[in-house]
Short mmCIF file of N, CA, C and O in Angstrom, two decimals:
data_model
loop_
_atom_site.label_atom_id
_atom_site.label_comp_id
_atom_site.label_asym_id
_atom_site.label_seq_id
_atom_site.Cartn_x
_atom_site.Cartn_y
_atom_site.Cartn_z
N MET A 73 -13.49 49.25 -20.90
CA MET A 73 -14.38 48.18 -20.53
C MET A 73 -14.21 47.95 -19.02
O MET A 73 -13.10 47.85 -18.53
N LYS A 74 -15.33 47.88 -18.34
CA LYS A 74 -15.31 47.63 -16.91
C LYS A 74 -15.37 46.12 -16.66
O LYS A 74 -16.22 45.43 -17.20
N LEU A 75 -14.47 45.63 -15.84
CA LEU A 75 -14.44 44.21 -15.53
C LEU A 75 -14.97 43.99 -14.13
O LEU A 75 -14.69 44.77 -13.22
N GLN A 76 -15.72 42.94 -13.97
CA GLN A 76 -16.28 42.58 -12.67
C GLN A 76 -15.66 41.27 -12.22
O GLN A 76 -15.54 40.34 -13.02
N PRO A 77 -15.25 41.18 -10.95
CA PRO A 77 -14.72 39.89 -10.48
C PRO A 77 -15.82 38.83 -10.44
O PRO A 77 -16.99 39.15 -10.24
N ASP A 78 -15.42 37.60 -10.70
CA ASP A 78 -16.37 36.50 -10.58
C ASP A 78 -16.77 36.34 -9.13
O ASP A 78 -15.95 36.46 -8.24
N LYS A 79 -18.04 36.10 -8.89
CA LYS A 79 -18.53 35.89 -7.53
C LYS A 79 -19.23 34.54 -7.49
O LYS A 79 -20.00 34.20 -8.36
N SER A 80 -18.94 33.80 -6.45
CA SER A 80 -19.53 32.48 -6.32
C SER A 80 -19.66 32.16 -4.84
O SER A 80 -18.82 32.55 -4.04
N ASN A 81 -20.71 31.45 -4.50
CA ASN A 81 -20.89 30.98 -3.13
C ASN A 81 -20.43 29.53 -3.00
O ASN A 81 -20.68 28.90 -1.97
N ALA A 82 -19.81 29.01 -4.01
CA ALA A 82 -19.35 27.62 -3.99
C ALA A 82 -18.21 27.46 -3.00
O ALA A 82 -17.44 28.39 -2.76
N PRO A 83 -18.10 26.26 -2.42
CA PRO A 83 -16.95 25.99 -1.55
C PRO A 83 -15.64 26.22 -2.31
O PRO A 83 -15.57 25.97 -3.52
N THR A 84 -14.62 26.66 -1.60
CA THR A 84 -13.32 26.90 -2.19
C THR A 84 -12.30 25.94 -1.59
O THR A 84 -12.25 25.77 -0.37
N ILE A 85 -11.50 25.36 -2.44
CA ILE A 85 -10.41 24.51 -1.97
C ILE A 85 -9.25 25.44 -1.65
O ILE A 85 -8.70 26.10 -2.53
N ASN A 86 -8.91 25.53 -0.35
CA ASN A 86 -7.88 26.45 0.12
C ASN A 86 -6.48 25.86 0.04
O ASN A 86 -5.51 26.59 -0.12
N ALA A 87 -6.36 24.55 0.25
CA ALA A 87 -5.04 23.90 0.26
C ALA A 87 -5.21 22.42 -0.02
O ALA A 87 -6.28 21.86 0.19
N TYR A 88 -4.13 21.82 -0.47
CA TYR A 88 -4.13 20.38 -0.70
C TYR A 88 -2.70 19.88 -0.61
O TYR A 88 -1.75 20.61 -0.88
N ASP A 89 -2.56 18.66 -0.19
CA ASP A 89 -1.28 17.96 -0.22
C ASP A 89 -1.59 16.47 -0.37
O ASP A 89 -2.74 16.10 -0.54
N ARG A 90 -0.58 15.64 -0.31
CA ARG A 90 -0.81 14.21 -0.57
C ARG A 90 -1.62 13.52 0.50
O ARG A 90 -2.13 12.42 0.30
N THR A 91 -1.82 14.16 1.68
CA THR A 91 -2.56 13.52 2.76
C THR A 91 -3.92 14.14 3.04
O THR A 91 -4.67 13.62 3.86
N GLY A 92 -4.25 15.25 2.38
CA GLY A 92 -5.54 15.86 2.66
C GLY A 92 -5.83 17.09 1.84
O GLY A 92 -4.98 17.59 1.09
N ILE A 93 -7.05 17.59 2.03
CA ILE A 93 -7.55 18.75 1.29
C ILE A 93 -8.27 19.66 2.28
O ILE A 93 -9.03 19.18 3.13
N GLU A 94 -8.05 20.95 2.16
CA GLU A 94 -8.75 21.93 2.99
C GLU A 94 -9.78 22.66 2.15
O GLU A 94 -9.45 23.23 1.11
N VAL A 95 -11.04 22.62 2.61
CA VAL A 95 -12.14 23.28 1.91
C VAL A 95 -12.78 24.26 2.89
O VAL A 95 -13.24 23.86 3.96
N ASN A 96 -12.81 25.53 2.51
CA ASN A 96 -13.37 26.58 3.37
C ASN A 96 -12.83 26.50 4.79
O ASN A 96 -13.57 26.64 5.76
N GLY A 97 -11.54 26.23 4.92
CA GLY A 97 -10.90 26.21 6.22
C GLY A 97 -11.03 24.92 7.00
O GLY A 97 -10.51 24.80 8.10
N VAL A 98 -11.70 23.91 6.45
CA VAL A 98 -11.87 22.61 7.12
C VAL A 98 -11.01 21.58 6.39
O VAL A 98 -11.11 21.43 5.17
N ARG A 99 -10.16 20.88 7.15
CA ARG A 99 -9.27 19.88 6.54
C ARG A 99 -9.95 18.51 6.51
O ARG A 99 -10.53 18.06 7.49
N TYR A 100 -9.84 17.85 5.36
CA TYR A 100 -10.35 16.50 5.15
C TYR A 100 -9.16 15.61 4.82
O TYR A 100 -8.35 15.98 3.97
N GLU A 101 -9.08 14.46 5.44
CA GLU A 101 -7.95 13.56 5.20
C GLU A 101 -8.40 12.24 4.58
O GLU A 101 -7.73 11.23 4.72
N GLN A 102 -9.52 12.28 3.89
CA GLN A 102 -9.99 11.12 3.14
C GLN A 102 -10.48 11.62 1.78
O GLN A 102 -10.62 12.82 1.59
N SER A 103 -10.69 10.69 0.87
CA SER A 103 -11.18 11.09 -0.45
C SER A 103 -12.46 11.88 -0.29
O SER A 103 -13.26 11.63 0.63
N LEU A 104 -12.68 12.84 -1.18
CA LEU A 104 -13.67 13.87 -0.94
C LEU A 104 -14.37 14.28 -2.23
O LEU A 104 -13.76 14.30 -3.30
N SER A 105 -15.65 14.61 -2.12
CA SER A 105 -16.36 15.26 -3.23
C SER A 105 -16.61 16.70 -2.83
O SER A 105 -17.01 16.99 -1.70
N VAL A 106 -16.33 17.61 -3.76
CA VAL A 106 -16.58 19.03 -3.54
C VAL A 106 -17.37 19.53 -4.74
O VAL A 106 -16.91 19.45 -5.87
N SER A 107 -18.59 20.03 -4.47
CA SER A 107 -19.48 20.46 -5.54
C SER A 107 -19.73 21.96 -5.46
O SER A 107 -19.83 22.52 -4.37
N SER A 108 -19.90 22.57 -6.61
CA SER A 108 -20.25 23.99 -6.64
C SER A 108 -21.74 24.20 -6.45
O SER A 108 -22.19 25.33 -6.29
N LEU A 109 -22.53 23.13 -6.45
CA LEU A 109 -23.97 23.26 -6.25
C LEU A 109 -24.24 23.55 -4.77
O LEU A 109 -23.72 22.86 -3.90
N PRO A 110 -25.06 24.55 -4.48
CA PRO A 110 -25.22 24.99 -3.08
C PRO A 110 -25.86 23.96 -2.16
O PRO A 110 -25.63 23.99 -0.96
N HIS A 111 -26.64 23.04 -2.69
CA HIS A 111 -27.32 22.06 -1.84
C HIS A 111 -26.49 20.79 -1.60
O HIS A 111 -26.95 19.87 -0.93
N ILE A 112 -25.26 20.75 -2.09
CA ILE A 112 -24.41 19.57 -1.91
C ILE A 112 -23.11 19.99 -1.21
O ILE A 112 -22.20 20.54 -1.85
N PRO A 113 -23.00 19.76 0.10
CA PRO A 113 -21.79 20.15 0.83
C PRO A 113 -20.63 19.19 0.55
O PRO A 113 -20.86 18.06 0.08
N PRO A 114 -19.40 19.60 0.85
CA PRO A 114 -18.27 18.67 0.73
C PRO A 114 -18.54 17.43 1.59
O PRO A 114 -19.08 17.54 2.69
N ALA A 115 -18.17 16.26 1.07
CA ALA A 115 -18.46 15.02 1.80
C ALA A 115 -17.42 13.96 1.45
O ALA A 115 -16.80 14.00 0.38
N ALA A 116 -17.28 12.99 2.36
CA ALA A 116 -16.42 11.85 2.07
C ALA A 116 -16.90 11.20 0.79
O ALA A 116 -18.10 11.13 0.52
N TRP A 117 -15.96 10.72 -0.01
CA TRP A 117 -16.33 10.12 -1.28
C TRP A 117 -15.92 8.65 -1.28
O TRP A 117 -16.47 7.86 -0.55
N ALA A 118 -15.00 8.23 -2.08
CA ALA A 118 -14.59 6.82 -2.17
C ALA A 118 -13.86 6.41 -0.90
O ALA A 118 -13.18 7.21 -0.28
N THR A 119 -14.01 5.16 -0.53
CA THR A 119 -13.44 4.71 0.75
C THR A 119 -12.13 3.95 0.60
O THR A 119 -11.55 3.58 1.61
N GLY A 120 -11.67 3.72 -0.59
CA GLY A 120 -10.45 2.94 -0.76
C GLY A 120 -9.51 3.55 -1.79
O GLY A 120 -9.71 4.68 -2.23
N PRO A 121 -8.51 2.80 -2.19
CA PRO A 121 -7.56 3.27 -3.20
C PRO A 121 -8.17 3.23 -4.60
O PRO A 121 -9.28 2.73 -4.79
N PHE A 122 -7.42 3.69 -5.57
CA PHE A 122 -7.88 3.72 -6.96
C PHE A 122 -8.37 2.35 -7.41
O PHE A 122 -9.40 2.24 -8.07
N GLU A 123 -7.65 1.32 -7.05
CA GLU A 123 -7.99 -0.04 -7.50
C GLU A 123 -9.34 -0.51 -6.96
O GLU A 123 -9.93 -1.44 -7.50
N ALA A 124 -9.84 0.11 -5.91
CA ALA A 124 -11.12 -0.28 -5.31
C ALA A 124 -12.30 0.51 -5.87
O ALA A 124 -13.45 0.25 -5.52
N LEU A 125 -12.04 1.49 -6.74
CA LEU A 125 -13.13 2.28 -7.31
C LEU A 125 -13.99 1.43 -8.24
O LEU A 125 -13.53 0.46 -8.82
N GLY A 126 -15.24 1.85 -8.39
CA GLY A 126 -16.16 1.18 -9.29
C GLY A 126 -17.24 2.13 -9.75
O GLY A 126 -17.27 3.31 -9.38
N ALA A 127 -18.16 1.63 -10.55
CA ALA A 127 -19.24 2.46 -11.10
C ALA A 127 -20.05 3.13 -10.01
O ALA A 127 -20.50 4.28 -10.16
N SER A 128 -20.25 2.46 -8.88
CA SER A 128 -21.07 3.04 -7.80
C SER A 128 -20.46 4.32 -7.23
O SER A 128 -21.19 5.16 -6.68
N ASP A 129 -19.16 4.51 -7.37
CA ASP A 129 -18.52 5.73 -6.88
C ASP A 129 -18.83 6.94 -7.76
O ASP A 129 -18.62 8.08 -7.34
N PHE A 130 -19.32 6.71 -8.96
CA PHE A 130 -19.60 7.78 -9.91
C PHE A 130 -21.09 7.94 -10.21
O PHE A 130 -21.54 9.01 -10.59
N GLN A 131 -21.86 6.87 -10.06
CA GLN A 131 -23.27 6.85 -10.49
C GLN A 131 -24.12 7.95 -9.89
O GLN A 131 -24.95 8.55 -10.58
N SER A 132 -23.98 8.21 -8.60
CA SER A 132 -24.88 9.17 -7.94
C SER A 132 -24.76 10.57 -8.53
O SER A 132 -25.70 11.36 -8.43
N TRP A 133 -23.66 10.87 -9.17
CA TRP A 133 -23.48 12.22 -9.74
C TRP A 133 -24.23 12.38 -11.05
O TRP A 133 -24.40 13.50 -11.53
N ALA A 134 -24.71 11.31 -11.64
CA ALA A 134 -25.45 11.39 -12.90
C ALA A 134 -26.77 12.13 -12.74
O ALA A 134 -27.26 12.71 -13.70
N GLN A 135 -27.36 12.12 -11.57
CA GLN A 135 -28.65 12.78 -11.33
C GLN A 135 -28.51 14.01 -10.42
O GLN A 135 -29.50 14.52 -9.92
N SER A 136 -27.30 14.49 -10.20
CA SER A 136 -27.06 15.55 -9.23
C SER A 136 -27.29 16.96 -9.76
O SER A 136 -27.42 17.90 -8.98
N GLY A 137 -27.28 17.12 -11.07
CA GLY A 137 -27.41 18.45 -11.64
C GLY A 137 -26.09 19.08 -12.07
O GLY A 137 -26.06 20.21 -12.55
N VAL A 138 -24.98 18.37 -11.91
CA VAL A 138 -23.70 18.92 -12.35
C VAL A 138 -23.56 18.77 -13.86
O VAL A 138 -24.19 17.91 -14.48
N GLU A 139 -22.75 19.64 -14.44
CA GLU A 139 -22.48 19.59 -15.87
C GLU A 139 -21.14 18.93 -16.17
O GLU A 139 -20.91 18.47 -17.28
N LEU A 140 -20.27 18.94 -15.16
CA LEU A 140 -18.91 18.44 -15.37
C LEU A 140 -18.41 17.78 -14.10
O LEU A 140 -18.59 18.30 -13.00
N VAL A 141 -17.78 16.62 -14.26
CA VAL A 141 -17.14 15.91 -13.16
C VAL A 141 -15.63 15.98 -13.39
O VAL A 141 -15.14 15.60 -14.46
N LEU A 142 -14.91 16.48 -12.39
CA LEU A 142 -13.45 16.46 -12.41
C LEU A 142 -13.02 15.30 -11.53
O LEU A 142 -13.30 15.31 -10.32
N PHE A 143 -12.37 14.33 -12.09
CA PHE A 143 -11.89 13.18 -11.32
C PHE A 143 -10.42 13.38 -11.02
O PHE A 143 -9.58 13.36 -11.91
N GLY A 144 -10.11 13.62 -9.75
CA GLY A 144 -8.73 13.73 -9.29
C GLY A 144 -8.26 12.35 -8.87
O GLY A 144 -8.69 11.83 -7.84
N SER A 145 -7.39 11.75 -9.66
CA SER A 145 -7.06 10.33 -9.52
C SER A 145 -5.93 10.03 -8.54
O SER A 145 -5.36 8.95 -8.56
N GLY A 146 -5.60 10.96 -7.66
CA GLY A 146 -4.53 10.74 -6.70
C GLY A 146 -3.28 11.49 -7.11
O GLY A 146 -3.33 12.48 -7.83
N GLN A 147 -2.14 11.00 -6.65
CA GLN A 147 -0.88 11.70 -6.91
C GLN A 147 -0.41 11.57 -8.35
O GLN A 147 0.40 12.36 -8.82
N LYS A 148 -0.91 10.55 -9.04
CA LYS A 148 -0.54 10.39 -10.45
C LYS A 148 -1.80 10.26 -11.29
O LYS A 148 -2.87 9.91 -10.79
N LEU A 149 -1.65 10.53 -12.57
CA LEU A 149 -2.77 10.46 -13.50
C LEU A 149 -3.11 9.02 -13.82
O LEU A 149 -2.26 8.25 -14.29
N ARG A 150 -4.36 8.63 -13.50
CA ARG A 150 -4.88 7.31 -13.82
C ARG A 150 -6.32 7.51 -14.29
O ARG A 150 -7.09 8.20 -13.63
N PHE A 151 -6.66 6.92 -15.40
CA PHE A 151 -7.97 7.13 -15.99
C PHE A 151 -9.01 6.16 -15.43
O PHE A 151 -8.73 4.98 -15.23
N ALA A 152 -10.21 6.70 -15.21
CA ALA A 152 -11.34 5.87 -14.78
C ALA A 152 -11.70 4.91 -15.91
O ALA A 152 -11.62 5.27 -17.09
N LYS A 153 -12.12 3.72 -15.55
CA LYS A 153 -12.55 2.75 -16.56
C LYS A 153 -13.86 3.23 -17.18
O LYS A 153 -14.72 3.78 -16.49
N PRO A 154 -14.04 3.06 -18.49
CA PRO A 154 -15.25 3.55 -19.15
C PRO A 154 -16.55 3.06 -18.51
O PRO A 154 -17.52 3.79 -18.43
N GLN A 155 -16.57 1.81 -18.03
CA GLN A 155 -17.80 1.29 -17.42
C GLN A 155 -18.16 2.03 -16.13
O GLN A 155 -19.31 2.04 -15.73
N TRP A 156 -17.19 2.66 -15.47
CA TRP A 156 -17.47 3.45 -14.27
C TRP A 156 -18.26 4.72 -14.62
O TRP A 156 -18.97 5.26 -13.79
N LEU A 157 -18.10 5.19 -15.84
CA LEU A 157 -18.62 6.50 -16.24
C LEU A 157 -19.86 6.43 -17.12
O LEU A 157 -20.36 7.47 -17.57
N GLN A 158 -20.40 5.25 -17.37
CA GLN A 158 -21.51 5.10 -18.31
C GLN A 158 -22.72 5.94 -17.94
O GLN A 158 -23.33 6.56 -18.82
N ASP A 159 -23.10 5.97 -16.67
CA ASP A 159 -24.27 6.76 -16.26
C ASP A 159 -24.05 8.25 -16.50
O ASP A 159 -24.97 8.97 -16.90
N LEU A 160 -22.84 8.73 -16.23
CA LEU A 160 -22.53 10.14 -16.47
C LEU A 160 -22.60 10.47 -17.96
O LEU A 160 -23.21 11.46 -18.35
N MET A 161 -22.01 9.62 -18.78
CA MET A 161 -22.02 9.85 -20.22
C MET A 161 -23.43 9.80 -20.78
O MET A 161 -23.77 10.57 -21.67
N ALA A 162 -24.27 8.90 -20.27
CA ALA A 162 -25.65 8.79 -20.73
C ALA A 162 -26.44 10.06 -20.46
O ALA A 162 -27.37 10.38 -21.19
N GLN A 163 -26.06 10.80 -19.42
CA GLN A 163 -26.74 12.06 -19.08
C GLN A 163 -26.09 13.26 -19.75
O GLN A 163 -26.50 14.40 -19.52
N GLY A 164 -25.04 13.04 -20.53
CA GLY A 164 -24.35 14.14 -21.21
C GLY A 164 -23.46 14.94 -20.29
O GLY A 164 -23.15 16.11 -20.57
N ILE A 165 -23.03 14.34 -19.18
CA ILE A 165 -22.16 15.02 -18.22
C ILE A 165 -20.71 14.78 -18.62
O ILE A 165 -20.29 13.63 -18.81
N GLY A 166 -19.96 15.85 -18.74
CA GLY A 166 -18.55 15.73 -19.11
C GLY A 166 -17.73 15.21 -17.95
O GLY A 166 -18.04 15.47 -16.79
N VAL A 167 -16.67 14.49 -18.26
CA VAL A 167 -15.75 13.96 -17.25
C VAL A 167 -14.33 14.29 -17.69
O VAL A 167 -13.95 13.99 -18.83
N GLU A 168 -13.59 14.91 -16.81
CA GLU A 168 -12.18 15.20 -17.05
C GLU A 168 -11.37 14.53 -15.96
O GLU A 168 -11.72 14.63 -14.78
N THR A 169 -10.31 13.85 -16.34
CA THR A 169 -9.44 13.17 -15.38
C THR A 169 -8.11 13.88 -15.32
O THR A 169 -7.54 14.25 -16.35
N MET A 170 -7.62 14.06 -14.10
CA MET A 170 -6.32 14.67 -13.87
C MET A 170 -5.85 14.23 -12.49
O MET A 170 -6.61 13.60 -11.76
N ASP A 171 -4.61 14.53 -12.14
CA ASP A 171 -4.21 14.20 -10.77
C ASP A 171 -4.97 15.09 -9.80
O ASP A 171 -5.59 16.08 -10.19
N THR A 172 -4.98 14.73 -8.53
CA THR A 172 -5.81 15.43 -7.55
C THR A 172 -5.42 16.90 -7.41
O THR A 172 -6.29 17.76 -7.30
N ALA A 173 -4.14 17.21 -7.43
CA ALA A 173 -3.71 18.61 -7.32
C ALA A 173 -4.27 19.45 -8.46
O ALA A 173 -4.80 20.54 -8.24
N ALA A 174 -4.18 18.95 -9.67
CA ALA A 174 -4.70 19.68 -10.83
C ALA A 174 -6.22 19.81 -10.76
O ALA A 174 -6.79 20.84 -11.11
N ALA A 175 -6.90 18.75 -10.27
CA ALA A 175 -8.36 18.80 -10.14
C ALA A 175 -8.78 19.86 -9.12
O ALA A 175 -9.78 20.55 -9.32
N CYS A 176 -8.03 20.02 -8.04
CA CYS A 176 -8.33 21.06 -7.05
C CYS A 176 -8.24 22.44 -7.67
O CYS A 176 -9.13 23.28 -7.50
N ARG A 177 -7.17 22.70 -8.40
CA ARG A 177 -6.99 24.01 -9.03
C ARG A 177 -8.08 24.27 -10.08
O ARG A 177 -8.66 25.36 -10.14
N THR A 178 -8.37 23.26 -10.89
CA THR A 178 -9.37 23.42 -11.95
C THR A 178 -10.75 23.63 -11.36
O THR A 178 -11.52 24.46 -11.84
N TYR A 179 -11.08 22.90 -10.30
CA TYR A 179 -12.38 23.08 -9.63
C TYR A 179 -12.54 24.54 -9.19
O TYR A 179 -13.59 25.15 -9.43
N ASN A 180 -11.55 25.10 -8.52
CA ASN A 180 -11.67 26.48 -8.04
C ASN A 180 -11.94 27.46 -9.18
O ASN A 180 -12.78 28.36 -9.04
N ILE A 181 -11.28 27.27 -10.29
CA ILE A 181 -11.49 28.18 -11.43
C ILE A 181 -12.91 28.03 -11.97
O ILE A 181 -13.63 29.03 -12.15
N LEU A 182 -13.34 26.81 -12.22
CA LEU A 182 -14.67 26.59 -12.79
C LEU A 182 -15.78 27.00 -11.82
O LEU A 182 -16.78 27.60 -12.24
N ALA A 183 -15.63 26.70 -10.54
CA ALA A 183 -16.64 27.08 -9.56
C ALA A 183 -16.74 28.60 -9.45
O ALA A 183 -17.84 29.14 -9.33
N SER A 184 -15.61 29.30 -9.54
CA SER A 184 -15.63 30.77 -9.46
C SER A 184 -16.33 31.38 -10.66
O SER A 184 -16.84 32.50 -10.59
N GLU A 185 -16.38 30.65 -11.77
CA GLU A 185 -17.09 31.11 -12.97
C GLU A 185 -18.58 30.78 -12.93
O GLU A 185 -19.31 31.09 -13.86
N GLY A 186 -19.02 30.10 -11.85
CA GLY A 186 -20.43 29.75 -11.73
C GLY A 186 -20.81 28.46 -12.43
O GLY A 186 -21.99 28.17 -12.60
N ARG A 187 -19.83 27.66 -12.84
CA ARG A 187 -20.11 26.39 -13.50
C ARG A 187 -20.63 25.37 -12.51
O ARG A 187 -20.27 25.38 -11.33
N LYS A 188 -21.47 24.47 -12.97
CA LYS A 188 -22.01 23.38 -12.14
C LYS A 188 -21.04 22.21 -12.24
O LYS A 188 -21.12 21.39 -13.15
N VAL A 189 -20.12 22.15 -11.29
CA VAL A 189 -19.02 21.21 -11.35
C VAL A 189 -18.86 20.49 -10.01
O VAL A 189 -19.19 21.05 -8.97
N VAL A 190 -18.40 19.26 -10.08
CA VAL A 190 -18.02 18.52 -8.88
C VAL A 190 -16.61 17.99 -9.09
O VAL A 190 -16.26 17.56 -10.19
N ALA A 191 -15.81 18.06 -8.03
CA ALA A 191 -14.49 17.45 -8.03
C ALA A 191 -14.56 16.21 -7.14
O ALA A 191 -14.93 16.31 -5.97
N LEU A 192 -14.23 15.08 -7.71
CA LEU A 192 -14.13 13.82 -6.96
C LEU A 192 -12.65 13.58 -6.77
O LEU A 192 -11.93 13.25 -7.72
N LEU A 193 -12.20 13.79 -5.54
CA LEU A 193 -10.77 13.88 -5.25
C LEU A 193 -10.30 12.68 -4.44
O LEU A 193 -10.70 12.49 -3.30
N LEU A 194 -9.43 11.90 -5.05
CA LEU A 194 -8.92 10.69 -4.42
C LEU A 194 -7.69 11.02 -3.58
O LEU A 194 -6.74 11.63 -4.08
N ILE A 195 -7.74 10.66 -2.30
CA ILE A 195 -6.61 10.80 -1.39
C ILE A 195 -6.16 9.40 -1.01
O ILE A 195 -6.94 8.61 -0.48
N GLU A 196 -4.92 9.09 -1.29
CA GLU A 196 -4.37 7.78 -0.94
C GLU A 196 -3.13 8.01 -0.09
O GLU A 196 -2.04 8.18 -0.59
N SER A 197 -3.32 8.06 1.24
CA SER A 197 -2.17 8.34 2.10
C SER A 197 -1.59 7.08 2.67
O SER A 197 -2.11 6.02 2.58
#
């Protein structure tokens, strides 16, 4: 059986630490959204700590065309409140919560498979 490597034009997360994330060689030191959809570039996401998050930080992704949202909740695992995710759930969009490091790794795997995924990555430095 001949195997073909996965090919994707999606942004790749090259590195991450507790103070920032590098995407395609560019370092970001604030919370960030990274999407595998070609028309949505990496961009600043939430502006505060976990406690300041709300439904508005997630709502815009309900109409974006993604199939899955990976929520990277910072250095430790903290779950989004259900009311924050109502618009995503109403559209049938899956949501997975993990710490930011795990979300970075998972995003790269899913994006390389051609999945329509966004990683919402919380950085709290």
